[in-house]
mmCIF file with all atom_site columns, C-alpha atoms in Angstrom:
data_model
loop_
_atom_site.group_PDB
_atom_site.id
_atom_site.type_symbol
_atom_site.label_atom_id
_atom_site.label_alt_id
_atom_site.label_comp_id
_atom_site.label_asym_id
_atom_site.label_entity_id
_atom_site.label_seq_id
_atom_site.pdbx_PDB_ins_code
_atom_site.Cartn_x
_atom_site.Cartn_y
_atom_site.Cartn_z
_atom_site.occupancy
_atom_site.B_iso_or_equiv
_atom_site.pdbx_formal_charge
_atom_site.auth_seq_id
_atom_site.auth_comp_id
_atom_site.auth_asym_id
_atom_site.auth_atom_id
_atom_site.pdbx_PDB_model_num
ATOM 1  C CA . UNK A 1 1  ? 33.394 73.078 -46.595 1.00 83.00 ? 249 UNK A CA 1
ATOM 2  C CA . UNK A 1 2  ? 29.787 72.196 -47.414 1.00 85.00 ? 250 UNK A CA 1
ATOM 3  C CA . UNK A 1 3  ? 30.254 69.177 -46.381 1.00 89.00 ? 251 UNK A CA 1
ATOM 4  C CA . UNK A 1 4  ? 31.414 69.759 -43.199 1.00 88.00 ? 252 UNK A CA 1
ATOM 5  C CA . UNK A 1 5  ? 28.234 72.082 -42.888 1.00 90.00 ? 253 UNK A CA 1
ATOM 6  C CA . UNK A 1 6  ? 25.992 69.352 -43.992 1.00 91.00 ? 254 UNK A CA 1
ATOM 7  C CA . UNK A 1 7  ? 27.526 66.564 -41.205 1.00 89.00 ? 255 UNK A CA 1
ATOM 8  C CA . UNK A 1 8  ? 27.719 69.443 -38.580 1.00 89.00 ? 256 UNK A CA 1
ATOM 9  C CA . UNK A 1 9  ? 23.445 70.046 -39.453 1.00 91.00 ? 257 UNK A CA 1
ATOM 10 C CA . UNK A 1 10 ? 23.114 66.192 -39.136 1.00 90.00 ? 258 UNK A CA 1
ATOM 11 C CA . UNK A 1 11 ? 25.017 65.616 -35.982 1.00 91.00 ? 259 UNK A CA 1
ATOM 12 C CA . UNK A 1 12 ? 22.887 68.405 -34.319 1.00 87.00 ? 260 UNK A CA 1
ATOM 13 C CA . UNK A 1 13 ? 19.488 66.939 -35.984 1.00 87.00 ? 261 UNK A CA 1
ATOM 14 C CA . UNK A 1 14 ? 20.671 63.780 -34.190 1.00 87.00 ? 262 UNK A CA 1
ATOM 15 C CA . UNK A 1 15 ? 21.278 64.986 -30.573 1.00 83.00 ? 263 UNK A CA 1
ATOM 16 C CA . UNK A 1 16 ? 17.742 67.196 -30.936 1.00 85.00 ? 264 UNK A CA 1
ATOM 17 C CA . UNK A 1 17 ? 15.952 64.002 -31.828 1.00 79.00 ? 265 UNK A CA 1
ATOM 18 C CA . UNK A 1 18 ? 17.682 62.090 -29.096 1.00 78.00 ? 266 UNK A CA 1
ATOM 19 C CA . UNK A 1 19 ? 16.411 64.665 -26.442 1.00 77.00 ? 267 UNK A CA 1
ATOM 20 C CA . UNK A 1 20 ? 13.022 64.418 -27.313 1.00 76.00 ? 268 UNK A CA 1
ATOM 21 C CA . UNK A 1 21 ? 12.774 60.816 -27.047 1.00 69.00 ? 269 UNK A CA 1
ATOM 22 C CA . UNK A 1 22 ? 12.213 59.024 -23.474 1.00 65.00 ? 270 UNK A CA 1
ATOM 23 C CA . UNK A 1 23 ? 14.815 57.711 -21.541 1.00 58.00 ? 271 UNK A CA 1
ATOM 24 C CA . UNK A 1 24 ? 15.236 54.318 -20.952 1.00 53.00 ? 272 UNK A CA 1
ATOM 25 C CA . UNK A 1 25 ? 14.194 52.670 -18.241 1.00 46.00 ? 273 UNK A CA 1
ATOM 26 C CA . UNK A 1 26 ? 17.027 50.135 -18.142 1.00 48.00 ? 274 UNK A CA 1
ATOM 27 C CA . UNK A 1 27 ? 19.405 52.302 -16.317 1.00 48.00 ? 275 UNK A CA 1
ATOM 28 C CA . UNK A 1 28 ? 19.691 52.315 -12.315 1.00 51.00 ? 276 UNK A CA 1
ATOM 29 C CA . UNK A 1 29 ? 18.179 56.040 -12.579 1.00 52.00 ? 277 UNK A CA 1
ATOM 30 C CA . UNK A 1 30 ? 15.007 57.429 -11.162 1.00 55.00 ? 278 UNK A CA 1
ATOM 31 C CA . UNK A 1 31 ? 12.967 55.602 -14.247 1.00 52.00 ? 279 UNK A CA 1
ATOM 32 C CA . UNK A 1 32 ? 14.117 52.532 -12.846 1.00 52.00 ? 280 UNK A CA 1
ATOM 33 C CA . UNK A 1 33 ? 13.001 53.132 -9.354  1.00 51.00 ? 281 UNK A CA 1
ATOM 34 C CA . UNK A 1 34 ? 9.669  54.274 -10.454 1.00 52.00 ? 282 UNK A CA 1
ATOM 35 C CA . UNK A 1 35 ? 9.564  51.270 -12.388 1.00 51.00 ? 283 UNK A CA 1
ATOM 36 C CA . UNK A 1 36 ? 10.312 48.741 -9.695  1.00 54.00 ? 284 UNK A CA 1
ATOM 37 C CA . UNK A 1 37 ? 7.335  50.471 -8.138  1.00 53.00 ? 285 UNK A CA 1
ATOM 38 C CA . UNK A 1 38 ? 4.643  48.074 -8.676  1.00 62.00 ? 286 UNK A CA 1
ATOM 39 C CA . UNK A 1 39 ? 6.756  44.756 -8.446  1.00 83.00 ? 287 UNK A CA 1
ATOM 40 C CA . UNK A 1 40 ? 6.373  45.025 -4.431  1.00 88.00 ? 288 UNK A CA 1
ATOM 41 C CA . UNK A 1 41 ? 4.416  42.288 -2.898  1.00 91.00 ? 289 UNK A CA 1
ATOM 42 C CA . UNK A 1 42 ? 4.314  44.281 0.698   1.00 91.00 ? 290 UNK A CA 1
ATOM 43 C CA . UNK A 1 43 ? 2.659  41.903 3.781   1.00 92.00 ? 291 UNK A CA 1
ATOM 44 C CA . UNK A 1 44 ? 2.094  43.397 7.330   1.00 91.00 ? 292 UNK A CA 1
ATOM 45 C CA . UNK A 1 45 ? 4.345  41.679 9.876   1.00 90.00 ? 293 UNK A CA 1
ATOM 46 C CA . UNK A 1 46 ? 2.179  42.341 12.835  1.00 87.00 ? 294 UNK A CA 1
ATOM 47 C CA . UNK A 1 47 ? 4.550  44.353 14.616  1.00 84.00 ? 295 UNK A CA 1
ATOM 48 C CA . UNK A 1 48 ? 2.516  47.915 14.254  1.00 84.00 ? 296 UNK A CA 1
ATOM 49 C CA . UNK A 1 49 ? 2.989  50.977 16.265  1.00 82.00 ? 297 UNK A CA 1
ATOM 50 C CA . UNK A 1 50 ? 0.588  53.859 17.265  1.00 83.00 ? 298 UNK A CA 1
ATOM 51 C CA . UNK A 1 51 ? 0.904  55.164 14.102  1.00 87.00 ? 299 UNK A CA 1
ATOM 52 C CA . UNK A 1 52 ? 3.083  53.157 11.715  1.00 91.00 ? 300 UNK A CA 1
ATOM 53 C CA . UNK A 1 53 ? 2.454  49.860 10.797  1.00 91.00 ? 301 UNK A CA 1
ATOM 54 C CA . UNK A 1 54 ? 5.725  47.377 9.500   1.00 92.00 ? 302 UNK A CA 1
ATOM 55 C CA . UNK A 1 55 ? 5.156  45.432 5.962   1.00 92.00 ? 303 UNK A CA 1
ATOM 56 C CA . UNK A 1 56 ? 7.748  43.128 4.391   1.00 93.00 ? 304 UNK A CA 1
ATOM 57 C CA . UNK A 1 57 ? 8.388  43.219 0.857   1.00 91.00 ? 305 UNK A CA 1
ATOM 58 C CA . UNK A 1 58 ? 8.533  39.595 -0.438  1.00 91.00 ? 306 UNK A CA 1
ATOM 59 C CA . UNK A 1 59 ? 10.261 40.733 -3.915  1.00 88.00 ? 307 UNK A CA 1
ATOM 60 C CA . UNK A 1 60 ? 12.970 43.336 -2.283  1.00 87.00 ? 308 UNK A CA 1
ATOM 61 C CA . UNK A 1 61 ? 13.710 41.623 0.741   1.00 88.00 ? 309 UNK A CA 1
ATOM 62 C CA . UNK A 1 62 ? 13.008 44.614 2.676   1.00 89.00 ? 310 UNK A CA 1
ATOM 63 C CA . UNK A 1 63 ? 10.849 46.309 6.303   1.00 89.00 ? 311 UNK A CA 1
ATOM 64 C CA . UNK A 1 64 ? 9.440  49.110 5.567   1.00 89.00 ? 312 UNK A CA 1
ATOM 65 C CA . UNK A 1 65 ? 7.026  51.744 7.567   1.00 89.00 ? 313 UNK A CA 1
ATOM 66 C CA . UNK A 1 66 ? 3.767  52.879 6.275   1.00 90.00 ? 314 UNK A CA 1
ATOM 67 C CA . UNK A 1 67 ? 0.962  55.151 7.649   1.00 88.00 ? 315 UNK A CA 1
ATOM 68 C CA . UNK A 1 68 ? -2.978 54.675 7.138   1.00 79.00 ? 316 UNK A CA 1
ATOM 69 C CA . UNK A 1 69 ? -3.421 50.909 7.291   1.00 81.00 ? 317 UNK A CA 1
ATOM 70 C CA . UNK A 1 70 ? -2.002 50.696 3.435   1.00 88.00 ? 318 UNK A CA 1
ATOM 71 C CA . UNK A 1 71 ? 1.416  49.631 2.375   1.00 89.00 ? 319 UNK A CA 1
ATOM 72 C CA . UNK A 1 72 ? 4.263  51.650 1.510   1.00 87.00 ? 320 UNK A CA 1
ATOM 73 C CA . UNK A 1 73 ? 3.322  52.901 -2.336  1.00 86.00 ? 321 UNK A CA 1
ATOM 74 C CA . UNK A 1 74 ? 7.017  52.919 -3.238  1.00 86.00 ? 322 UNK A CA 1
ATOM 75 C CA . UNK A 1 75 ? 10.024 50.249 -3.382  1.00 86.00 ? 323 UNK A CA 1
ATOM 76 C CA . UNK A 1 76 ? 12.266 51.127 -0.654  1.00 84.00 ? 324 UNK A CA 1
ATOM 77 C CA . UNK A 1 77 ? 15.133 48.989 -1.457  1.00 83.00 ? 325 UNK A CA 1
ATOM 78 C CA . UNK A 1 78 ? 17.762 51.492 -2.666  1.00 80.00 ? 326 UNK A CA 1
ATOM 79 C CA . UNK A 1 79 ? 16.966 53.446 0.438   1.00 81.00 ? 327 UNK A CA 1
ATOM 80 C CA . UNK A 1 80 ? 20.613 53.885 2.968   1.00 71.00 ? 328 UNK A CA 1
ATOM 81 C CA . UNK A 1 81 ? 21.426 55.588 5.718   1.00 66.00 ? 329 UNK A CA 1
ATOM 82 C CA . UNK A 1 82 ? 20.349 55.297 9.299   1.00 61.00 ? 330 UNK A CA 1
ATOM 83 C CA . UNK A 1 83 ? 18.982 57.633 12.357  1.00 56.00 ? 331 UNK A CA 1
#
């Protein structure tokens, strides 16, 4: 019966201490995303609006909107959907 105890008090140590530690940021989760933030290389197209201009993301492969004159400050390539 102790023994039992004593691996039931070290299982539970274990799953405490792997709570407190980060996550990885390996996994396709929001870590990831916020990652993949800075590896954007965004260049204007040209093809601006009133408000919004259009930049092209040379890493991502994507067209994205941005307001301001400054790029978009986040990846937008796991974006879907449509209007």
């Amino acid at each position: 019966m102790p023994v039992v105890l004593i691996l039931l008090a070290l299982i539970g140590a274990y799953f405490i201490w792997r709570a407190s530690k980060p996550s990885s940021v390996s996994g396709s989760g929001p870590q990831s995303r916020i990652m993949h933030r800075g590896q954007c290389k965004w260049l204007p197209t040209g093809n601006d609006t009133v408000s919004l201009a259009e930049y092209y993301c040379k890493t991502c492969k994507v067209t994205a909107y941005a307001q301001g004159g400054t790029p978009p400050k986040e990846c937008k390539k796991n974006l879907r959907g449509s209007l």
